[in-house]
XYZ file of C-alpha atoms in Angstrom:
290
model
C -40.927 86.461 165.125
C -44.449 84.718 164.184
C -46.525 87.899 163.386
C -43.622 89.690 160.990
C -43.090 92.210 164.183
C -38.938 90.979 162.907
C -37.131 95.474 162.691
C -34.571 95.463 160.036
C -31.467 97.100 159.802
C -31.455 100.814 159.783
C -35.612 101.451 160.855
C -36.447 102.888 163.885
C -38.531 101.145 166.438
C -39.708 101.436 170.572
C -39.588 98.076 172.369
C -41.031 97.431 176.208
C -39.824 95.241 178.339
C -37.130 93.311 181.085
C -34.408 95.592 181.353
C -31.289 92.589 182.472
C -27.910 93.876 183.234
C -25.421 91.959 183.557
C -21.487 92.567 184.275
C -20.537 92.677 180.569
C -23.397 92.493 178.219
C -27.265 94.713 178.762
C -30.482 93.696 176.860
C -33.867 93.719 176.861
C -36.183 91.223 176.559
C -39.912 91.420 175.137
C -42.409 89.641 176.133
C -44.788 90.173 173.518
C -45.106 90.978 170.152
C -46.640 93.832 171.065
C -44.201 95.603 172.816
C -42.562 96.479 169.095
C -42.817 99.283 167.217
C -41.045 99.362 163.845
C -41.156 102.515 161.547
C -39.488 101.875 158.002
C -37.242 104.031 156.622
C -38.134 104.777 153.575
C -35.629 104.022 150.660
C -34.022 107.302 148.948
C -33.185 106.465 144.946
C -29.318 106.889 145.257
C -26.264 106.523 142.175
C -23.683 103.987 143.177
C -21.393 106.806 143.414
C -22.781 108.937 145.628
C -22.713 106.360 148.644
C -20.089 106.425 151.252
C -19.666 105.639 154.182
C -21.859 108.921 155.842
C -24.982 106.921 154.178
C -24.198 103.930 156.729
C -27.204 103.535 157.846
C -29.604 104.514 155.609
C -31.728 102.669 152.997
C -31.219 103.253 149.505
C -32.354 102.126 146.639
C -29.927 101.919 143.959
C -29.959 100.771 140.285
C -27.070 98.721 137.822
C -26.388 96.222 136.401
C -25.311 93.301 137.863
C -21.570 92.594 137.672
C -20.651 89.048 139.222
C -22.445 87.009 141.611
C -20.642 85.008 144.140
C -21.062 83.079 147.576
C -17.444 83.764 149.470
C -19.198 81.259 151.704
C -22.499 79.152 153.335
C -24.809 82.168 154.240
C -24.638 85.002 152.219
C -24.253 86.046 148.984
C -22.985 88.976 146.705
C -24.659 90.916 144.000
C -21.842 93.192 142.612
C -23.920 96.260 141.060
C -22.513 98.940 138.961
C -24.406 102.137 136.974
C -22.265 104.780 135.557
C -20.955 106.325 138.752
C -19.251 103.433 140.068
C -19.526 100.064 141.408
C -20.744 98.381 144.825
C -21.672 94.882 146.558
C -24.374 94.000 147.307
C -25.028 91.538 150.188
C -27.916 89.188 149.846
C -29.103 86.806 153.432
C -29.286 83.469 152.278
C -33.621 81.809 152.683
C -34.707 80.012 150.864
C -35.415 81.850 148.145
C -33.853 81.290 144.610
C -31.168 84.003 143.701
C -32.061 84.420 140.087
C -29.442 86.994 138.022
C -26.848 86.272 135.825
C -24.010 88.784 134.557
C -25.159 91.611 132.204
C -28.833 91.924 133.190
C -29.838 94.651 134.903
C -31.266 95.196 138.678
C -32.542 96.632 141.330
C -32.325 96.920 144.551
C -34.001 98.174 148.193
C -31.477 97.421 151.292
C -29.456 99.139 153.772
C -26.437 100.804 153.911
C -23.949 99.038 155.710
C -20.120 98.496 156.101
C -17.894 96.191 155.295
C -13.835 96.741 156.351
C -14.964 101.656 155.644
C -16.083 99.716 153.027
C -20.337 100.535 152.142
C -22.295 97.752 150.654
C -25.994 97.212 150.441
C -27.502 94.959 152.958
C -31.262 93.013 151.349
C -33.287 92.336 154.148
C -34.351 89.583 152.522
C -33.592 88.051 149.001
C -37.338 88.117 147.639
C -38.697 90.240 144.719
C -39.439 93.212 147.479
C -35.785 93.157 147.555
C -33.578 92.616 144.966
C -35.485 92.375 141.306
C -34.449 92.171 137.401
C -35.375 95.745 135.742
C -36.617 96.078 131.907
C -34.834 99.541 131.564
C -30.928 98.984 129.676
C -28.860 100.479 132.327
C -25.901 101.624 131.585
C -22.161 101.559 132.515
C -20.569 103.137 130.803
C -20.521 107.195 129.503
C -20.240 107.027 125.573
C -17.606 108.560 124.070
C -15.110 108.450 121.188
C -11.695 107.343 121.158
C -9.898 110.868 120.717
C -12.145 111.208 124.325
C -9.872 108.908 125.885
C -6.767 110.288 126.943
C -4.350 109.823 130.451
C -6.556 111.901 132.195
C -9.300 109.341 132.278
C -7.320 105.998 133.229
C -9.804 103.810 136.272
C -12.715 105.590 134.604
C -15.076 103.908 132.362
C -16.546 104.387 128.440
C -18.108 102.924 125.699
C -17.209 103.103 122.261
C -18.482 102.121 118.923
C -16.084 101.175 115.457
C -14.843 98.876 114.223
C -11.442 96.713 114.213
C -9.527 96.791 111.551
C -6.541 95.333 113.890
C -6.337 91.673 116.022
C -3.966 90.279 117.737
C -3.550 87.027 119.685
C -1.522 86.554 122.380
C 0.092 84.293 125.584
C -3.747 85.314 127.940
C -6.701 86.367 125.392
C -6.517 88.835 122.318
C -5.792 92.360 121.969
C -8.099 93.826 118.813
C -7.808 97.521 117.634
C -10.630 99.409 117.232
C -11.447 102.330 114.934
C -14.191 104.795 113.795
C -13.742 108.820 112.777
C -11.756 110.123 116.018
C -9.169 107.690 116.100
C -7.651 105.099 117.327
C -7.373 102.055 120.722
C -7.124 99.160 121.705
C -9.113 96.762 122.995
C -8.303 93.801 125.330
C -10.354 90.661 126.033
C -8.764 88.393 128.959
C -8.810 84.444 127.962
C -11.775 83.628 129.667
C -13.892 86.938 128.648
C -12.927 86.092 124.939
C -13.461 82.270 125.429
C -17.457 82.438 125.768
C -17.409 85.332 123.107
C -15.340 83.445 120.119
C -18.578 81.236 119.829
C -21.065 83.492 118.672
C -18.332 87.096 117.531
C -16.744 86.397 114.517
C -13.598 88.511 115.838
C -12.301 89.823 112.056
C -10.771 93.262 110.636
C -13.906 95.187 108.832
C -16.332 94.130 112.252
C -18.428 96.693 114.178
C -18.920 96.685 117.706
C -19.517 98.426 120.938
C -17.366 97.648 123.902
C -17.818 99.191 127.616
C -15.125 98.808 130.280
C -12.364 100.888 132.261
C -9.833 103.267 130.046
C -6.006 101.889 131.332
C -2.759 102.299 129.846
C 0.414 100.009 128.679
C 2.766 101.838 127.271
C 2.220 105.142 126.774
C -1.198 103.448 124.496
C -4.964 104.111 125.276
C -7.118 100.988 126.552
C -10.996 99.409 126.955
C -9.870 95.758 129.128
C -14.417 95.095 128.701
C -15.209 92.883 131.677
C -17.588 90.070 131.288
C -18.201 89.352 127.612
C -21.770 91.466 127.918
C -19.231 94.334 127.515
C -18.785 93.127 124.250
C -21.716 93.608 121.496
C -21.894 93.138 117.468
C -22.967 96.537 115.294
C -22.371 94.847 112.092
C -20.056 91.745 111.027
C -17.413 92.040 108.539
C -18.196 91.660 104.763
C -17.720 88.081 102.445
C -15.488 89.155 100.407
C -17.404 89.141 96.763
C -17.353 86.173 95.194
C -15.840 86.393 91.291
C -17.919 86.177 88.672
C -17.076 83.997 86.281
C -18.628 84.517 82.173
C -21.095 81.635 81.455
C -19.914 79.116 79.557
C -20.650 78.837 76.159
C -20.761 76.090 73.933
C -19.072 75.521 70.640
C -21.035 76.206 68.147
C -20.600 73.039 65.487
C -19.483 73.151 62.334
C -20.689 72.148 59.448
C -18.285 70.030 57.728
C -19.130 69.635 54.337
C -18.603 66.358 52.844
C -15.414 65.074 50.746
C -14.772 64.906 47.017
C -13.752 61.522 46.068
C -11.192 62.678 43.494
C -10.556 59.895 40.800
C -6.869 58.268 41.309
C -4.361 60.378 38.101
C -3.099 57.109 36.337
C 0.765 57.502 35.389
C 1.291 56.013 31.605
C 3.998 53.642 31.957
C 7.335 54.981 30.234
C 7.373 54.494 26.169
C 9.572 51.551 25.291
C 12.415 51.815 23.737
C 13.817 50.102 21.314
C 17.159 49.232 20.821
C 19.351 50.063 17.128
C 20.890 47.169 15.519
C 24.840 47.375 16.197
C 26.180 48.234 12.437
C 28.312 45.691 11.399
C 32.030 47.142 10.430
C 32.704 47.877 7.272
C 35.134 46.369 4.509
C 38.010 48.077 4.038
C 38.949 48.540 0.664
C 42.759 46.920 -0.455
C 44.862 49.297 -1.649
C 46.173 47.639 -5.190
């Protein structure tokens, strides 16, 4: 171990030592570090979708996007990588090295194909920069497509579509929005755990332009795209802000110069004329006829 003469799965070796045969086992004990000669296997670049059970014990080099990082138990970390051809788990041994990978990042790995319950996985020799490292290139995980290309025959496959949000409908487990491009419309389903991460920075309103990628599925006969992680939804352009109506500027009224009011002399009313009453004539004495 101190000499660094430790083989790994997939290496070819030549060993010499003491053979021990027991009732239930046979072993070969090496007496020195020089008793083992290792021929390291050269990694073969492969697409993830090419790896199957027939590739077991082959050393491969793969490139993909990190989709998940989980620790099923102490001593083992599984990093899920995906490219446009498929998805596979990368088994990382527990070491003192810090595994600094996050979902959405692009990565490359060199390891040996092993089987876990007949399912292929890539097992790393060690968790360091020589076995798993971040890639500067953005590695796609879905084939670009138009909405019209998403038919029932493509259910279970992955696709990436760019379009404009035309309708948003929240439901109990997340949010569903309708995406439209020049060829048609399709629904996009964001589960609550994905939407909770996106909502503070991505306002999904009518008119927002986004690119989404995910698995194509059918729900009640309608085609849906289901993004898996927040990185599967990318903002292209925010919804346009409604224009604020422009008000005509308020014009201050022009002051009107008031002409001075002419002083009108009061009209004097002449008193009614004084009428002198006539004297009442005295009655005339009648002449008596003799």
